[in-house]
CSV table of N, CA and C in Angstrom, one decimal:
chain,number,residue,atom,x,y,z
A,185,MET,N,0.9,-1.3,0.1
A,185,MET,CA,-0.2,0.2,-0.3
A,185,MET,C,0.7,1.2,-0.2
A,186,GLU,N,0.4,2.1,-0.7
A,186,GLU,CA,1.1,3.3,-1.2
A,186,GLU,C,-0.2,4.8,-1.1
A,187,THR,N,0.1,5.3,-0.6
A,187,THR,CA,0.1,6.4,-0.2
A,187,THR,C,0.3,8.0,-0.9
A,188,LEU,N,0.0,8.3,-1.8
A,188,LEU,CA,1.1,10.0,-2.6
A,188,LEU,C,-0.3,10.7,-2.4
A,189,THR,N,0.0,12.1,-1.4
A,189,THR,CA,-0.7,13.4,-1.3
A,189,THR,C,0.1,14.2,-1.5
A,190,ILE,N,-1.5,15.4,-2.4
A,190,ILE,CA,-1.3,16.6,-3.1
A,190,ILE,C,-2.0,17.4,-2.8
A,191,TYR,N,-1.5,17.9,-2.1
A,191,TYR,CA,-2.5,19.9,-2.2
A,191,TYR,C,-2.8,20.2,-3.1
A,192,ALA,N,-4.1,20.5,-2.9
A,192,ALA,CA,-5.5,21.5,-3.5
A,192,ALA,C,-5.5,23.0,-3.2
A,193,LYS,N,-6.6,24.3,-4.5
A,193,LYS,CA,-6.1,25.3,-4.1
A,193,LYS,C,-7.4,24.9,-3.7
A,194,SER,N,-8.1,26.5,-2.3
A,194,SER,CA,-9.0,26.2,-1.6
A,194,SER,C,-9.3,27.4,-1.8
A,195,THR,N,-10.8,28.3,-1.7
A,195,THR,CA,-11.3,29.6,-2.3
A,195,THR,C,-11.3,30.5,-1.2
A,196,SER,N,-10.9,30.0,-0.1
A,196,SER,CA,-9.5,30.5,1.2
A,196,SER,C,-8.5,30.7,1.0
A,197,GLY,N,-7.5,29.8,-0.1
A,197,GLY,CA,-5.8,30.9,0.2
A,197,GLY,C,-5.5,29.6,0.2
A,198,GLU,N,-5.8,28.7,0.9
A,198,GLU,CA,-4.7,27.5,2.4
A,198,GLU,C,-5.5,26.4,1.2
A,199,HIS,N,-5.1,25.3,1.9
A,199,HIS,CA,-5.0,24.3,0.6
A,199,HIS,C,-5.8,23.1,1.4
A,200,TYR,N,-6.2,22.2,0.3
A,200,TYR,CA,-7.3,20.7,0.8
A,200,TYR,C,-5.7,19.8,0.3
A,201,THR,N,-6.0,18.7,1.7
A,201,THR,CA,-5.3,17.1,0.6
A,201,THR,C,-6.3,16.3,0.5
A,202,VAL,N,-5.4,16.0,-0.4
A,202,VAL,CA,-5.9,15.5,-1.5
A,202,VAL,C,-5.4,13.4,-1.4
A,203,ALA,N,-5.4,12.8,-1.0
A,203,ALA,CA,-4.4,11.8,-0.5
A,203,ALA,C,-5.0,10.4,-1.8
A,204,PHE,N,-4.2,10.4,-2.9
A,204,PHE,CA,-4.6,8.9,-3.6
A,204,PHE,C,-3.8,7.3,-2.8
A,205,THR,N,-4.7,6.8,-2.0
A,205,THR,CA,-3.7,4.9,-1.9
A,205,THR,C,-3.9,3.4,-3.0
A,206,PHE,N,-3.4,3.4,-3.2
A,206,PHE,CA,-2.9,2.6,-4.6
A,206,PHE,C,-2.2,1.4,-3.0
A,207,PHE,N,-3.1,0.5,-3.6
A,207,PHE,CA,-3.1,-1.2,-2.9
A,207,PHE,C,-4.0,-1.7,-3.6
A,208,ASP,N,-4.1,-3.8,-4.4
A,208,ASP,CA,-4.3,-4.3,-4.3
A,208,ASP,C,-5.0,-3.7,-5.8
A,209,SER,N,-4.0,-3.1,-6.8
A,209,SER,CA,-4.9,-2.8,-8.0
A,209,SER,C,-5.6,-2.2,-8.4
A,210,LYS,N,-5.6,-1.3,-7.5
A,210,LYS,CA,-7.3,-0.4,-6.2
A,210,LYS,C,-6.7,1.5,-5.7
A,211,VAL,N,-7.2,2.0,-5.8
A,211,VAL,CA,-7.1,3.3,-5.7
A,211,VAL,C,-8.2,3.7,-5.4
A,212,ARG,N,-8.0,5.0,-3.7
A,212,ARG,CA,-8.8,5.4,-2.9
A,212,ARG,C,-8.1,6.7,-1.9
A,213,ILE,N,-8.9,7.5,-2.7
A,213,ILE,CA,-9.3,8.8,-2.6
A,213,ILE,C,-9.6,9.4,-1.6
A,214,TYR,N,-8.7,10.5,-0.9
A,214,TYR,CA,-10.2,11.2,0.1
A,214,TYR,C,-9.4,12.7,0.4
A,215,CYS,N,-9.7,13.7,0.2
A,215,CYS,CA,-9.7,14.7,0.4
A,215,CYS,C,-10.3,15.2,2.2
A,216,ASN,N,-10.1,16.5,2.5
A,216,ASN,CA,-10.4,16.5,3.9
A,216,ASN,C,-11.2,18.0,3.8
A,217,CYS,N,-11.9,18.7,2.5
A,217,CYS,CA,-12.6,20.0,2.0
A,217,CYS,C,-13.5,18.8,2.7
A,218,ALA,N,-14.6,20.1,2.7
A,218,ALA,CA,-16.1,19.6,4.2
A,218,ALA,C,-16.9,18.3,2.6
A,219,ALA,N,-16.4,19.0,1.4
A,219,ALA,CA,-17.2,17.8,0.9
A,219,ALA,C,-17.1,15.6,1.5
A,220,GLY,N,-15.7,16.2,1.1
A,220,GLY,CA,-14.6,15.0,1.2
A,220,GLY,C,-14.2,14.7,2.8
A,221,LYS,N,-14.6,14.8,3.6
A,221,LYS,CA,-14.9,14.8,5.7
A,221,LYS,C,-16.1,13.7,5.2
A,222,ILE,N,-17.2,14.0,4.7
A,222,ILE,CA,-18.0,13.3,4.7
A,222,ILE,C,-19.0,12.6,3.6
A,223,HIS,N,-17.7,12.4,3.4
A,223,HIS,CA,-17.2,10.9,2.3
A,223,HIS,C,-18.1,11.5,1.0
A,224,GLN,N,-18.0,12.8,0.2
A,224,GLN,CA,-18.8,13.1,-0.7
A,224,GLN,C,-18.1,12.5,-1.8
A,225,ASN,N,-18.4,13.4,-3.7
A,225,ASN,CA,-17.1,13.5,-4.6
A,225,ASN,C,-16.6,15.0,-4.5
A,226,CYS,N,-16.0,15.1,-4.7
A,226,CYS,CA,-15.8,16.8,-4.9
A,226,CYS,C,-14.9,17.3,-5.6
A,227,LYS,N,-14.9,18.6,-6.1
A,227,LYS,CA,-14.4,19.3,-7.7
A,227,LYS,C,-13.0,18.5,-7.2
A,228,HIS,N,-11.9,19.0,-5.9
A,228,HIS,CA,-10.4,18.5,-6.1
A,228,HIS,C,-10.1,16.8,-6.6
A,229,LYS,N,-11.2,16.5,-5.7
A,229,LYS,CA,-10.3,15.0,-7.1
A,229,LYS,C,-11.3,14.6,-7.8
A,230,ASP,N,-12.0,15.3,-8.6
A,230,ASP,CA,-12.6,15.4,-10.0
A,230,ASP,C,-11.7,15.6,-10.5
A,231,SER,N,-10.5,16.8,-10.1
A,231,SER,CA,-9.7,17.2,-11.1
A,231,SER,C,-8.4,16.9,-11.4
A,232,PHE,N,-8.2,16.5,-10.1
A,232,PHE,CA,-6.9,15.9,-10.1
A,232,PHE,C,-6.8,13.7,-10.9
A,233,ILE,N,-8.0,14.0,-10.5
A,233,ILE,CA,-8.3,12.0,-11.1
A,233,ILE,C,-8.3,12.5,-13.3
A,234,ILE,N,-9.4,13.9,-13.6
A,234,ILE,CA,-9.0,13.9,-14.9
A,234,ILE,C,-7.4,14.2,-15.3
A,235,GLY,N,-6.5,14.8,-14.7
A,235,GLY,CA,-5.7,15.0,-15.2
A,235,GLY,C,-5.9,16.6,-15.2
A,236,ASP,N,-6.7,17.3,-14.0
A,236,ASP,CA,-6.0,18.9,-14.7
A,236,ASP,C,-5.2,19.6,-13.7
A,237,ALA,N,-4.4,20.0,-13.6
A,237,ALA,CA,-3.9,20.5,-12.9
A,237,ALA,C,-3.9,22.1,-11.3
A,238,SER,N,-5.2,22.2,-12.9
A,238,SER,CA,-5.6,24.0,-12.6
A,238,SER,C,-6.0,23.9,-11.4
A,239,LEU,N,-6.0,22.7,-9.9
A,239,LEU,CA,-5.9,22.9,-9.0
A,239,LEU,C,-4.6,22.3,-7.9
A,240,LEU,N,-4.4,22.5,-8.6
A,240,LEU,CA,-2.9,22.4,-7.6
A,240,LEU,C,-2.9,23.6,-7.2
A,241,HIS,N,-1.9,23.5,-5.7
A,241,HIS,CA,-1.8,24.2,-4.7
A,241,HIS,C,-0.4,24.0,-4.9
A,242,ASP,N,0.7,24.0,-5.2
A,242,ASP,CA,1.8,24.0,-5.3
A,242,ASP,C,2.4,22.9,-6.6
A,243,THR,N,3.2,24.0,-6.6
A,243,THR,CA,3.0,23.9,-8.1
A,243,THR,C,5.4,22.8,-7.9
A,244,THR,N,5.3,23.3,-6.9
A,244,THR,CA,6.6,21.7,-6.8
A,244,THR,C,6.2,20.0,-6.8
A,245,GLN,N,5.2,20.1,-7.1
A,245,GLN,CA,4.1,18.4,-6.9
A,245,GLN,C,3.7,18.4,-8.0
A,246,THR,N,4.7,19.4,-9.3
A,246,THR,CA,3.9,18.1,-10.5
A,246,THR,C,4.5,17.4,-11.0
A,247,ASP,N,5.3,16.7,-10.6
A,247,ASP,CA,5.9,16.1,-11.0
A,247,ASP,C,4.9,15.0,-10.3
A,248,LEU,N,4.9,15.2,-8.2
A,248,LEU,CA,4.3,13.5,-8.4
A,248,LEU,C,3.2,13.9,-8.6
A,249,PHE,N,2.5,15.0,-8.9
A,249,PHE,CA,1.1,14.7,-9.7
A,249,PHE,C,0.5,14.4,-11.3
A,250,ASN,N,2.2,13.9,-11.8
A,250,ASN,CA,2.3,13.5,-13.0
A,250,ASN,C,1.8,12.1,-12.7
A,251,ASP,N,3.2,11.5,-11.7
A,251,ASP,CA,2.7,10.2,-11.4
A,251,ASP,C,0.8,9.5,-10.5
A,252,VAL,N,0.7,10.4,-10.3
A,252,VAL,CA,-0.6,10.5,-9.6
A,252,VAL,C,-1.3,9.7,-10.8
A,253,CYS,N,-1.7,10.9,-11.9
A,253,CYS,CA,-1.9,10.2,-13.1
A,253,CYS,C,-2.5,9.3,-13.3
A,254,SER,N,-0.7,9.3,-14.3
A,254,SER,CA,-0.3,8.2,-14.9
A,254,SER,C,-0.7,6.9,-14.2
A,255,ARG,N,-0.9,7.0,-13.0
A,255,ARG,CA,-1.2,5.5,-12.2
A,255,ARG,C,-1.8,5.4,-12.3
A,256,ILE,N,-3.4,6.9,-12.0
A,256,ILE,CA,-4.4,6.5,-12.2
A,256,ILE,C,-5.0,6.0,-13.7
A,257,LYS,N,-4.7,6.6,-15.3
A,257,LYS,CA,-4.8,6.7,-16.2
A,257,LYS,C,-4.5,4.5,-16.8
A,258,ASN,N,-3.7,4.0,-15.2
A,258,ASN,CA,-2.9,2.9,-15.9
A,258,ASN,C,-3.6,1.8,-14.8
A,259,SER,N,-5.0,2.6,-14.3
A,259,SER,CA,-5.2,1.7,-13.0
A,259,SER,C,-6.7,1.3,-14.3
A,260,ARG,N,-7.2,0.1,-13.8
A,260,ARG,CA,-9.1,-0.9,-13.5
A,260,ARG,C,-9.4,0.6,-13.4
A,261,PHE,N,-8.4,1.6,-12.3
A,261,PHE,CA,-10.0,3.0,-11.2
A,261,PHE,C,-10.2,3.0,-12.2
A,262,ASN,N,-9.9,3.7,-13.5
A,262,ASN,CA,-9.7,4.7,-14.4
A,262,ASN,C,-11.3,4.5,-15.2
A,263,ILE,N,-10.9,2.1,-16.2
A,263,ILE,CA,-12.3,1.8,-16.6
A,263,ILE,C,-13.8,2.4,-15.7
A,264,GLU,N,-13.8,1.8,-14.9
A,264,GLU,CA,-14.3,1.8,-13.7
A,264,GLU,C,-15.2,3.6,-13.3
A,265,TYR,N,-13.7,4.1,-13.0
A,265,TYR,CA,-14.5,5.2,-13.5
A,265,TYR,C,-15.8,6.3,-14.1
A,266,GLN,N,-15.5,6.2,-15.8
A,266,GLN,CA,-14.9,5.5,-17.2
A,266,GLN,C,-17.5,5.4,-16.8
A,267,ASN,N,-16.9,3.9,-16.4
A,267,ASN,CA,-18.1,3.1,-16.9
A,267,ASN,C,-19.3,3.8,-15.7
A,268,LEU,N,-19.1,4.6,-14.4
A,268,LEU,CA,-19.4,5.0,-13.8
A,268,LEU,C,-20.8,6.5,-13.4
A,269,LEU,N,-19.3,7.3,-14.5
A,269,LEU,CA,-19.5,8.2,-14.7
A,269,LEU,C,-20.9,8.1,-16.0
A,270,SER,N,-20.4,7.3,-16.7
A,270,SER,CA,-21.2,7.5,-18.1
A,270,SER,C,-23.1,6.7,-17.5
A,271,GLU,N,-22.8,6.0,-16.2
A,271,GLU,CA,-24.0,5.7,-15.5
A,271,GLU,C,-24.0,6.4,-15.3
A,272,ILE,N,-24.2,7.8,-14.1
A,272,ILE,CA,-24.7,8.7,-13.6
A,272,ILE,C,-25.4,9.7,-15.1
A,273,GLU,N,-24.6,10.5,-15.6
A,273,GLU,CA,-25.4,10.5,-17.1
A,273,GLU,C,-26.6,9.7,-17.8
A,274,ARG,N,-26.2,8.8,-17.7
A,274,ARG,CA,-27.3,7.8,-18.5
A,274,ARG,C,-28.3,8.6,-17.5
A,275,ILE,N,-28.6,8.4,-16.0
A,275,ILE,CA,-30.1,7.6,-15.2
A,275,ILE,C,-30.0,9.3,-15.5
A,276,GLU,N,-29.0,10.7,-14.8
A,276,GLU,CA,-29.5,11.7,-15.2
A,276,GLU,C,-31.0,12.2,-16.4
A,277,LYS,N,-30.0,12.2,-17.4
A,277,LYS,CA,-30.5,12.2,-19.0
A,277,LYS,C,-32.3,11.4,-18.4
A,278,GLN,N,-32.1,10.6,-18.0
A,278,GLN,CA,-33.8,9.3,-17.4
A,278,GLN,C,-34.4,10.6,-16.8
A,279,ARG,N,-34.2,11.5,-15.4
A,279,ARG,CA,-34.3,12.1,-14.9
A,279,ARG,C,-35.1,13.1,-15.1
A,280,LYS,N,-34.0,13.8,-15.2
A,280,LYS,CA,-34.3,15.0,-16.5
A,280,LYS,C,-35.5,15.1,-18.3
A,281,MET,N,-35.8,13.3,-18.1
A,281,MET,CA,-37.0,13.0,-18.6
A,281,MET,C,-37.5,13.0,-18.3
A,282,LEU,N,-37.8,12.5,-16.8
A,282,LEU,CA,-38.6,11.9,-16.4
A,282,LEU,C,-39.3,13.3,-15.5
A,283,GLN,N,-38.5,14.1,-15.6
A,283,GLN,CA,-39.6,15.3,-14.7
A,283,GLN,C,-40.0,16.2,-16.1
A,284,LEU,N,-39.1,16.5,-17.2
A,284,LEU,CA,-40.2,17.0,-18.2
A,284,LEU,C,-41.9,15.7,-18.3
A,285,GLU,N,-41.8,15.2,-18.0
A,285,GLU,CA,-43.4,13.7,-18.5
A,285,GLU,C,-43.8,13.8,-16.8
A,286,ILE,N,-43.2,15.1,-15.9
A,286,ILE,CA,-44.4,14.7,-15.0
A,286,ILE,C,-45.0,15.9,-15.1
A,287,GLY,N,-44.1,17.2,-15.0
A,287,GLY,CA,-44.2,18.5,-15.9
A,287,GLY,C,-45.4,18.7,-17.1
A,288,GLN,N,-45.7,17.8,-17.9
A,288,GLN,CA,-46.8,17.7,-18.3
A,288,GLN,C,-48.0,16.7,-17.8
A,289,ILE,N,-48.0,16.3,-17.3
A,289,ILE,CA,-49.0,15.2,-16.9
A,289,ILE,C,-49.6,16.2,-15.5
A,290,LYS,N,-48.8,16.6,-14.9
A,290,LYS,CA,-49.1,17.9,-13.8
A,290,LYS,C,-50.2,19.0,-14.2
A,291,LYS,N,-49.3,19.8,-15.7
A,291,LYS,CA,-49.9,20.5,-16.3
A,291,LYS,C,-51.6,19.6,-17.2
A,292,LYS,N,-51.8,18.8,-16.9
A,292,LYS,CA,-52.7,18.0,-18.2
A,292,LYS,C,-54.3,18.1,-16.8
A,293,PHE,N,-53.0,18.1,-15.8
A,293,PHE,CA,-53.9,17.2,-15.0
A,293,PHE,C,-54.6,18.5,-14.4
A,294,TYR,N,-53.9,19.7,-14.0
A,294,TYR,CA,-54.4,20.8,-13.4
A,294,TYR,C,-55.7,21.7,-14.9
A,295,GLN,N,-55.6,21.1,-15.7
A,295,GLN,CA,-56.1,22.5,-16.7
A,295,GLN,C,-57.6,21.4,-17.0
A,296,ARG,N,-57.4,19.7,-16.9
A,296,ARG,CA,-58.8,19.3,-16.2
A,296,ARG,C,-59.2,19.6,-15.4
A,297,LEU,N,-59.0,19.2,-14.1
A,297,LEU,CA,-59.8,20.0,-13.0
A,297,LEU,C,-59.5,21.7,-13.4
A,298,ASN,N,-59.2,22.3,-14.3
A,298,ASN,CA,-60.3,23.5,-14.2
A,298,ASN,C,-61.1,23.7,-15.3
A,299,GLU,N,-61.4,22.4,-15.9
A,299,GLU,CA,-62.3,22.5,-16.9
A,299,GLU,C,-63.3,21.6,-16.2
A,300,GLY,N,-62.8,20.9,-15.5
A,300,GLY,CA,-64.1,19.9,-14.8
A,300,GLY,C,-63.8,18.8,-15.2
A,301,ILE,N,-63.3,17.3,-14.7
A,301,ILE,CA,-63.6,16.0,-15.1
A,301,ILE,C,-64.8,15.6,-14.7
């Protein structure tokens, strides 16, 4: 097991710690921002996972960042991450379509109530 730590920018000017733990061909990612502390996803993890260095707090960590990105890119994590993102996008599209359908049915329902059923 190996943990590599990268510092991410925060809006306060301080930094957040994003820890990547590599073990048994898996990757565990933890960020100590507010969302990360309650085990939710955050922009810091997302940014680093996709190889976006714009949130890198300390530019002296560029080589470490590139190492982490390379490990992620060449691991099964990357495939699973992409599959899960695709599934989320698919379900979110379905949710939007259902919300539209609900809106149309409600409109029809209220019109019918006003007209009389």
